[in-house]
Amino acid sequence: MPAVRNRSSRRPRRDRPLHDRPYTLLSCALSLDGYLGSASPRRLELSNDADFDRVDAVRASCDAILVGANTVRNDNPRLLVRSSARRDERKARGLAPSPIKVTVTERVELDACAEFFTTGETEKLVYCTSERVPEARSRLGPVATVVDGGKPVQMRRISEDLGARGVQRLMVEGGGKVHTQFLTDDLADELQLVVAPFFVGDSRATRFVNDGRFPWNPSRRAKLAEVRQLGDVVLLRYALSGRFGG
Ligand SMILES: NC(=O)c1ccc[n+]([C@@H]2O[C@H](COP(=O)([O-])OP(=O)(O)OC[C@H]3O[C@@H](n4cnc5c(N)ncnc54)[C@H](OP(=O)(O)O)[C@@H]3O)[C@@H](O)[C@H]2O)c1
């Protein structure tokens, strides 16, 4: 795994390689009816221990993990590598014990005391709309690096900025609004879907994706690369670009 480069090593645009953006892997667990959680603010556990461990290994293999601000607010995730062996292995390679944490917000209503900001010896990045940068810096400046994400914030810009910061492998862990944008903007190289064996049955809950024009449709089918049973859940891995497995 390549170490994250210092920002000073950013190369001029014309010299950068064709793939400026990181290899991007989208990961989430969903119910049989395609929901990421329940309609209540309480986090719904869709996965099981075997899959949590698999996700931990994927996290450990990445340079950065991105989630939307709703996920930070609703789930209060730590987004750290849990296994001490995997953290040690990263440290032995000169990396931080866990990947960089990244979130994106327009409203900047994020609590500096959230686990996202307070846990882990790793960098935290917050991309927000240009006009909210001063507010975000005053609220979150002590706990994170606030980055001007443009107006509106576009995932392609985030992706390219992360690439310039040395992130070569990005894991996107939801929620639905973020997944939708990475998919409709054709920025995803791989999709890892875990299907839990139950229904949510409530259309107020968050779906895996919202409406949009997706590059994969009946005339351009995604390539199913792997199916793996993990206890009572199933992992489906899709190759979404020619970079998959490369
Ligand atoms: N099952 C799973 O694997 C899994 C994984 C992750 C999350 N989840 C669930 O998914 C739910 C959240 O999903 P969600 O779709 O509601 O939200 P989300 O994707 O987590 O976050 C959406 C929020 O991110 C910010 N955002 C997204 N795109 C932006 C852009 N282009 N520019 C500026 N800000 C942007 C906005 O924040 P502001 O509102 O702050 O402006 C937006 O409201 C959670 O309840 C969680 O439980 C499930």
mmCIF file of C-alpha atoms and ligand atoms in Angstrom:
data_model
loop_
_atom_site.group_PDB
_atom_site.id
_atom_site.type_symbol
_atom_site.label_atom_id
_atom_site.label_comp_id
_atom_site.label_asym_id
_atom_site.label_seq_id
_atom_site.Cartn_x
_atom_site.Cartn_y
_atom_site.Cartn_z
ATOM 1 C CA MET A 1 0.000 0.000 0.000
ATOM 2 C CA PRO A 2 1.530 3.304 -1.005
ATOM 3 C CA ALA A 3 2.055 5.760 1.822
ATOM 4 C CA VAL A 4 -0.007 8.928 1.699
ATOM 5 C CA ARG A 5 2.153 11.624 0.131
ATOM 6 C CA ASN A 6 2.703 14.957 1.715
ATOM 7 C CA ARG A 7 0.689 17.804 0.164
ATOM 8 C CA SER A 8 3.963 19.472 -0.846
ATOM 9 C CA SER A 9 4.545 16.596 -3.278
ATOM 10 C CA ARG A 10 1.474 17.627 -5.315
ATOM 11 C CA ARG A 11 2.482 17.675 -8.942
ATOM 12 C CA PRO A 12 1.375 20.210 -11.517
ATOM 13 C CA ARG A 13 -1.797 19.078 -13.302
ATOM 14 C CA ARG A 14 -0.189 18.423 -16.672
ATOM 15 C CA ASP A 15 2.330 16.008 -15.120
ATOM 16 C CA ARG A 16 -0.143 13.963 -13.157
ATOM 17 C CA PRO A 17 -1.063 10.471 -14.387
ATOM 18 C CA LEU A 18 -4.275 9.630 -16.204
ATOM 19 C CA HIS A 19 -5.983 8.365 -13.049
ATOM 20 C CA ASP A 20 -5.824 11.410 -10.800
ATOM 21 C CA ARG A 21 -8.592 10.171 -8.621
ATOM 22 C CA PRO A 22 -8.147 7.292 -6.158
ATOM 23 C CA TYR A 23 -9.324 3.764 -6.823
ATOM 24 C CA THR A 24 -12.797 4.075 -5.295
ATOM 25 C CA LEU A 25 -14.656 1.289 -3.588
ATOM 26 C CA LEU A 26 -18.244 1.764 -2.407
ATOM 27 C CA SER A 27 -19.292 -0.393 0.522
ATOM 28 C CA CYS A 28 -22.576 -0.834 2.342
ATOM 29 C CA ALA A 29 -24.990 -3.308 3.871
ATOM 30 C CA LEU A 30 -28.634 -3.305 2.890
ATOM 31 C CA SER A 31 -31.878 -5.054 3.677
ATOM 32 C CA LEU A 32 -33.612 -7.388 1.249
ATOM 33 C CA ASP A 33 -35.762 -4.436 0.192
ATOM 34 C CA GLY A 34 -32.769 -2.172 -0.445
ATOM 35 C CA TYR A 35 -32.631 0.013 2.668
ATOM 36 C CA LEU A 36 -29.476 1.140 4.473
ATOM 37 C CA GLY A 37 -31.206 1.366 7.836
ATOM 38 C CA SER A 38 -34.567 1.861 9.498
ATOM 39 C CA ALA A 39 -36.721 4.987 9.499
ATOM 40 C CA SER A 40 -35.785 5.734 13.101
ATOM 41 C CA PRO A 41 -32.621 7.656 13.986
ATOM 42 C CA ARG A 42 -31.259 4.561 15.752
ATOM 43 C CA ARG A 43 -28.576 2.701 13.799
ATOM 44 C CA LEU A 44 -29.833 -0.593 12.386
ATOM 45 C CA GLU A 45 -27.350 -3.463 12.394
ATOM 46 C CA LEU A 46 -27.685 -5.194 9.036
ATOM 47 C CA SER A 47 -24.423 -7.085 8.980
ATOM 48 C CA ASN A 48 -22.867 -9.763 11.214
ATOM 49 C CA ASP A 49 -19.517 -10.285 12.978
ATOM 50 C CA ALA A 50 -17.904 -12.132 10.066
ATOM 51 C CA ASP A 51 -18.761 -9.288 7.736
ATOM 52 C CA PHE A 52 -17.679 -6.582 10.203
ATOM 53 C CA ASP A 53 -14.281 -8.287 10.244
ATOM 54 C CA ARG A 54 -14.183 -8.382 6.435
ATOM 55 C CA VAL A 55 -15.044 -4.665 6.311
ATOM 56 C CA ASP A 56 -12.289 -4.028 8.856
ATOM 57 C CA ALA A 57 -9.762 -5.676 6.522
ATOM 58 C CA VAL A 58 -10.995 -3.555 3.611
ATOM 59 C CA ARG A 59 -10.691 -0.405 5.750
ATOM 60 C CA ALA A 60 -7.143 -1.362 6.669
ATOM 61 C CA SER A 61 -6.284 -1.626 2.971
ATOM 62 C CA CYS A 62 -7.441 1.919 2.180
ATOM 63 C CA ASP A 63 -5.865 5.365 2.483
ATOM 64 C CA ALA A 64 -9.120 7.189 3.258
ATOM 65 C CA ILE A 65 -12.738 6.477 4.246
ATOM 66 C CA LEU A 66 -15.529 8.867 3.253
ATOM 67 C CA VAL A 67 -19.050 9.148 4.699
ATOM 68 C CA GLY A 68 -21.783 11.764 4.334
ATOM 69 C CA ALA A 69 -22.633 14.178 7.124
ATOM 70 C CA ASN A 70 -25.934 12.417 7.859
ATOM 71 C CA THR A 71 -24.035 9.242 8.594
ATOM 72 C CA VAL A 72 -21.738 11.144 10.972
ATOM 73 C CA ARG A 73 -24.791 12.638 12.718
ATOM 74 C CA ASN A 74 -27.038 9.546 12.783
ATOM 75 C CA ASP A 75 -24.589 6.687 13.325
ATOM 76 C CA ASN A 76 -21.751 8.518 15.100
ATOM 77 C CA PRO A 77 -19.219 6.066 13.568
ATOM 78 C CA ARG A 78 -15.580 5.864 14.652
ATOM 79 C CA LEU A 79 -14.416 4.671 11.205
ATOM 80 C CA LEU A 80 -11.256 3.141 12.622
ATOM 81 C CA VAL A 81 -9.461 -0.128 11.921
ATOM 82 C CA ARG A 82 -10.583 -2.309 14.843
ATOM 83 C CA SER A 83 -8.032 -5.136 14.680
ATOM 84 C CA SER A 84 -4.815 -4.308 16.525
ATOM 85 C CA ALA A 85 -2.897 -6.676 14.217
ATOM 86 C CA ARG A 86 -4.104 -4.710 11.181
ATOM 87 C CA ARG A 87 -3.265 -1.380 12.864
ATOM 88 C CA ASP A 88 0.239 -2.677 13.681
ATOM 89 C CA GLU A 89 0.684 -3.877 10.127
ATOM 90 C CA ARG A 90 -0.219 -0.410 8.810
ATOM 91 C CA LYS A 91 2.168 1.253 11.280
ATOM 92 C CA ALA A 92 4.945 -1.112 10.154
ATOM 93 C CA ARG A 93 4.375 0.231 6.633
ATOM 94 C CA GLY A 94 4.752 3.804 7.865
ATOM 95 C CA LEU A 95 1.029 4.572 7.709
ATOM 96 C CA ALA A 96 -1.337 5.946 10.351
ATOM 97 C CA PRO A 97 -3.099 3.111 12.237
ATOM 98 C CA SER A 98 -6.354 3.951 10.442
ATOM 99 C CA PRO A 99 -7.126 5.656 7.125
ATOM 100 C CA ILE A 100 -7.845 9.374 6.824
ATOM 101 C CA LYS A 101 -11.488 10.142 7.675
ATOM 102 C CA VAL A 102 -13.395 12.288 5.210
ATOM 103 C CA THR A 103 -16.854 13.804 5.318
ATOM 104 C CA VAL A 104 -18.827 16.267 3.229
ATOM 105 C CA THR A 105 -21.420 18.812 4.305
ATOM 106 C CA GLU A 106 -23.370 21.771 3.056
ATOM 107 C CA ARG A 107 -25.047 22.861 6.291
ATOM 108 C CA VAL A 108 -21.953 22.313 8.497
ATOM 109 C CA GLU A 109 -24.152 21.134 11.358
ATOM 110 C CA LEU A 110 -21.568 18.721 12.657
ATOM 111 C CA ASP A 111 -20.663 18.221 16.299
ATOM 112 C CA ALA A 112 -16.942 18.574 17.015
ATOM 113 C CA CYS A 113 -17.449 16.006 19.797
ATOM 114 C CA ALA A 114 -18.642 13.297 17.366
ATOM 115 C CA GLU A 115 -16.551 10.111 17.334
ATOM 116 C CA PHE A 116 -15.580 10.903 13.736
ATOM 117 C CA PHE A 117 -13.520 13.837 15.039
ATOM 118 C CA THR A 118 -12.433 12.676 18.479
ATOM 119 C CA THR A 119 -11.204 9.131 17.828
ATOM 120 C CA GLY A 120 -8.116 7.824 16.038
ATOM 121 C CA GLU A 121 -4.649 9.197 15.405
ATOM 122 C CA THR A 122 -5.463 10.037 11.849
ATOM 123 C CA GLU A 123 -6.241 13.075 9.741
ATOM 124 C CA LYS A 124 -9.870 14.237 9.461
ATOM 125 C CA LEU A 125 -11.012 16.182 6.394
ATOM 126 C CA VAL A 126 -14.298 18.074 6.031
ATOM 127 C CA TYR A 127 -15.269 19.241 2.529
ATOM 128 C CA CYS A 128 -17.912 21.957 2.522
ATOM 129 C CA THR A 129 -19.421 24.520 0.180
ATOM 130 C CA SER A 130 -17.272 27.601 -0.419
ATOM 131 C CA GLU A 131 -19.519 30.059 1.426
ATOM 132 C CA ARG A 132 -19.580 27.915 4.579
ATOM 133 C CA VAL A 133 -15.813 27.518 4.893
ATOM 134 C CA PRO A 134 -15.369 30.278 7.549
ATOM 135 C CA GLU A 135 -18.215 28.858 9.651
ATOM 136 C CA ALA A 136 -16.843 25.322 9.290
ATOM 137 C CA ARG A 137 -13.336 26.427 10.280
ATOM 138 C CA SER A 138 -14.608 28.199 13.368
ATOM 139 C CA ARG A 139 -16.727 25.192 14.394
ATOM 140 C CA LEU A 140 -14.449 22.313 13.379
ATOM 141 C CA GLY A 141 -11.028 23.911 12.833
ATOM 142 C CA PRO A 142 -9.538 22.521 16.066
ATOM 143 C CA VAL A 143 -10.536 18.928 15.211
ATOM 144 C CA ALA A 144 -10.350 18.711 11.407
ATOM 145 C CA THR A 145 -8.950 20.221 8.231
ATOM 146 C CA VAL A 146 -11.740 22.108 6.472
ATOM 147 C CA VAL A 147 -11.440 22.079 2.676
ATOM 148 C CA ASP A 148 -13.300 24.350 0.274
ATOM 149 C CA GLY A 149 -15.244 21.862 -1.852
ATOM 150 C CA GLY A 150 -16.569 24.438 -4.351
ATOM 151 C CA LYS A 151 -20.114 25.559 -5.000
ATOM 152 C CA PRO A 152 -21.830 23.152 -5.131
ATOM 153 C CA VAL A 153 -19.514 20.520 -3.743
ATOM 154 C CA GLN A 154 -18.931 17.854 -6.357
ATOM 155 C CA MET A 155 -17.657 14.384 -5.599
ATOM 156 C CA ARG A 156 -15.292 14.553 -8.562
ATOM 157 C CA ARG A 157 -13.580 17.564 -7.031
ATOM 158 C CA ILE A 158 -13.307 15.784 -3.657
ATOM 159 C CA SER A 159 -11.967 12.725 -5.382
ATOM 160 C CA GLU A 160 -9.327 14.662 -7.290
ATOM 161 C CA ASP A 161 -8.339 16.644 -4.214
ATOM 162 C CA LEU A 162 -7.902 13.414 -2.245
ATOM 163 C CA GLY A 163 -5.780 12.074 -5.099
ATOM 164 C CA ALA A 164 -3.602 15.176 -4.892
ATOM 165 C CA ARG A 165 -3.214 14.536 -1.161
ATOM 166 C CA GLY A 166 -1.783 11.113 -1.947
ATOM 167 C CA VAL A 167 -4.922 9.022 -1.400
ATOM 168 C CA GLN A 168 -4.717 6.147 -3.854
ATOM 169 C CA ARG A 169 -7.446 3.930 -2.455
ATOM 170 C CA LEU A 170 -10.705 5.422 -1.182
ATOM 171 C CA MET A 171 -13.477 3.546 0.606
ATOM 172 C CA VAL A 172 -16.917 5.193 0.544
ATOM 173 C CA GLU A 173 -19.111 3.901 3.356
ATOM 174 C CA GLY A 174 -22.363 5.739 2.622
ATOM 175 C CA GLY A 175 -24.950 6.834 3.147
ATOM 176 C CA GLY A 176 -27.336 6.869 0.250
ATOM 177 C CA LYS A 177 -26.863 10.473 -0.875
ATOM 178 C CA VAL A 178 -23.111 10.023 -1.101
ATOM 179 C CA HIS A 179 -23.322 6.630 -2.830
ATOM 180 C CA THR A 180 -25.751 8.074 -5.383
ATOM 181 C CA GLN A 181 -23.348 10.865 -6.341
ATOM 182 C CA PHE A 182 -20.290 8.615 -6.669
ATOM 183 C CA LEU A 183 -22.276 6.232 -8.864
ATOM 184 C CA THR A 184 -24.062 8.784 -11.059
ATOM 185 C CA ASP A 185 -20.804 10.740 -11.524
ATOM 186 C CA ASP A 186 -19.132 7.493 -12.666
ATOM 187 C CA LEU A 187 -16.472 7.763 -9.944
ATOM 188 C CA ALA A 188 -16.764 4.234 -8.555
ATOM 189 C CA ASP A 189 -14.447 1.391 -9.524
ATOM 190 C CA GLU A 190 -15.926 -1.272 -7.265
ATOM 191 C CA LEU A 191 -19.149 -1.869 -5.357
ATOM 192 C CA GLN A 192 -19.313 -4.161 -2.327
ATOM 193 C CA LEU A 193 -22.918 -4.810 -1.310
ATOM 194 C CA VAL A 194 -23.813 -6.959 1.661
ATOM 195 C CA VAL A 195 -27.407 -8.155 1.727
ATOM 196 C CA ALA A 196 -28.951 -8.862 5.131
ATOM 197 C CA PRO A 197 -31.673 -11.517 5.397
ATOM 198 C CA PHE A 198 -34.587 -9.303 6.413
ATOM 199 C CA PHE A 199 -36.874 -6.509 5.235
ATOM 200 C CA VAL A 200 -37.221 -2.979 6.577
ATOM 201 C CA GLY A 201 -40.547 -2.347 4.861
ATOM 202 C CA ASP A 202 -40.724 1.386 5.532
ATOM 203 C CA SER A 203 -40.291 3.863 2.676
ATOM 204 C CA ARG A 204 -39.286 6.598 5.170
ATOM 205 C CA ALA A 205 -35.978 4.720 5.647
ATOM 206 C CA THR A 206 -32.856 5.611 3.626
ATOM 207 C CA ARG A 207 -32.409 3.705 0.403
ATOM 208 C CA PHE A 208 -29.055 2.505 -0.886
ATOM 209 C CA VAL A 209 -29.390 5.085 -3.680
ATOM 210 C CA ASN A 210 -31.794 7.842 -4.659
ATOM 211 C CA ASP A 211 -33.109 8.624 -8.149
ATOM 212 C CA GLY A 212 -30.477 9.399 -10.769
ATOM 213 C CA ARG A 213 -28.923 8.538 -14.115
ATOM 214 C CA PHE A 214 -26.655 5.616 -13.380
ATOM 215 C CA PRO A 215 -24.015 4.486 -15.870
ATOM 216 C CA TRP A 216 -25.146 0.881 -15.287
ATOM 217 C CA ASN A 217 -28.525 0.141 -16.808
ATOM 218 C CA PRO A 218 -30.234 -2.608 -18.828
ATOM 219 C CA SER A 219 -27.979 -1.904 -21.811
ATOM 220 C CA ARG A 220 -24.789 -1.523 -19.764
ATOM 221 C CA ARG A 221 -24.785 -4.152 -17.044
ATOM 222 C CA ALA A 222 -22.246 -4.059 -14.211
ATOM 223 C CA LYS A 223 -19.930 -7.025 -13.978
ATOM 224 C CA LEU A 224 -20.551 -9.320 -11.026
ATOM 225 C CA ALA A 225 -17.042 -10.207 -9.848
ATOM 226 C CA GLU A 226 -17.670 -12.221 -6.678
ATOM 227 C CA VAL A 227 -20.417 -13.729 -4.524
ATOM 228 C CA ARG A 228 -19.439 -14.774 -1.000
ATOM 229 C CA GLN A 229 -21.599 -16.122 1.806
ATOM 230 C CA LEU A 230 -20.658 -14.868 5.280
ATOM 231 C CA GLY A 231 -22.989 -16.629 7.709
ATOM 232 C CA ASP A 232 -26.482 -15.296 7.086
ATOM 233 C CA VAL A 233 -25.435 -12.422 4.813
ATOM 234 C CA VAL A 234 -24.105 -12.412 1.277
ATOM 235 C CA LEU A 235 -21.412 -10.198 -0.215
ATOM 236 C CA LEU A 236 -21.835 -9.147 -3.836
ATOM 237 C CA ARG A 237 -18.790 -7.522 -5.442
ATOM 238 C CA TYR A 238 -19.263 -5.644 -8.700
ATOM 239 C CA ALA A 239 -16.517 -4.412 -11.001
ATOM 240 C CA LEU A 240 -17.627 -0.968 -12.137
ATOM 241 C CA SER A 241 -14.579 0.106 -14.120
ATOM 242 C CA GLY A 242 -11.616 -1.261 -15.991
ATOM 243 C CA ARG A 243 -9.493 -0.461 -12.936
ATOM 244 C CA PHE A 244 -11.141 -3.262 -10.917
ATOM 245 C CA GLY A 245 -8.619 -5.819 -9.767
ATOM 246 C CA GLY A 246 -5.804 -3.948 -11.511
HETATM 247 N N1 LIG B 1 -26.044 0.091 5.959
HETATM 248 C C1 LIG B 1 -24.919 0.739 5.718
HETATM 249 O O1 LIG B 1 -23.932 0.144 5.273
HETATM 250 C C2 LIG B 1 -24.868 2.210 5.970
HETATM 251 C C3 LIG B 1 -23.658 2.901 5.769
HETATM 252 C C4 LIG B 1 -23.646 4.270 5.975
HETATM 253 C C5 LIG B 1 -24.805 4.935 6.345
HETATM 254 N N2 LIG B 1 -25.952 4.239 6.528
HETATM 255 C C6 LIG B 1 -27.202 4.941 6.873
HETATM 256 O O2 LIG B 1 -27.454 5.922 5.901
HETATM 257 C C7 LIG B 1 -28.096 7.024 6.532
HETATM 258 C C8 LIG B 1 -27.581 8.308 5.943
HETATM 259 O O3 LIG B 1 -27.735 8.315 4.562
HETATM 260 P P1 LIG B 1 -28.202 9.646 3.831
HETATM 261 O O4 LIG B 1 -28.398 9.323 2.409
HETATM 262 O O5 LIG B 1 -29.345 10.242 4.585
HETATM 263 O O6 LIG B 1 -26.999 10.649 4.055
HETATM 264 P P2 LIG B 1 -25.411 10.636 3.798
HETATM 265 O O7 LIG B 1 -25.118 10.253 2.418
HETATM 266 O O8 LIG B 1 -24.736 9.920 4.919
HETATM 267 O O9 LIG B 1 -25.129 12.185 4.038
HETATM 268 C C9 LIG B 1 -25.822 13.144 3.295
HETATM 269 C C10 LIG B 1 -25.343 14.503 3.741
HETATM 270 O O10 LIG B 1 -23.981 14.669 3.351
HETATM 271 C C11 LIG B 1 -23.796 15.996 2.888
HETATM 272 N N3 LIG B 1 -23.600 15.966 1.448
HETATM 273 C C12 LIG B 1 -23.768 14.942 0.589
HETATM 274 N N4 LIG B 1 -23.460 15.315 -0.645
HETATM 275 C C13 LIG B 1 -23.088 16.606 -0.577
HETATM 276 C C14 LIG B 1 -22.650 17.568 -1.523
HETATM 277 N N5 LIG B 1 -22.511 17.262 -2.821
HETATM 278 N N6 LIG B 1 -22.352 18.816 -1.087
HETATM 279 C C15 LIG B 1 -22.467 19.154 0.213
HETATM 280 N N7 LIG B 1 -22.864 18.288 1.168
HETATM 281 C C16 LIG B 1 -23.178 17.040 0.765
HETATM 282 C C17 LIG B 1 -25.046 16.763 3.257
HETATM 283 O O11 LIG B 1 -24.822 17.141 4.602
HETATM 284 P P3 LIG B 1 -25.501 18.379 5.359
HETATM 285 O O12 LIG B 1 -26.906 17.911 5.598
HETATM 286 O O13 LIG B 1 -24.699 18.501 6.602
HETATM 287 O O14 LIG B 1 -25.428 19.570 4.479
HETATM 288 C C18 LIG B 1 -26.100 15.662 3.142
HETATM 289 O O15 LIG B 1 -27.281 15.943 3.838
HETATM 290 C C19 LIG B 1 -27.758 6.936 8.002
HETATM 291 O O16 LIG B 1 -28.936 7.024 8.723
HETATM 292 C C20 LIG B 1 -27.059 5.633 8.195
HETATM 293 O O17 LIG B 1 -27.638 4.871 9.198
HETATM 294 C C21 LIG B 1 -26.006 2.893 6.364
#
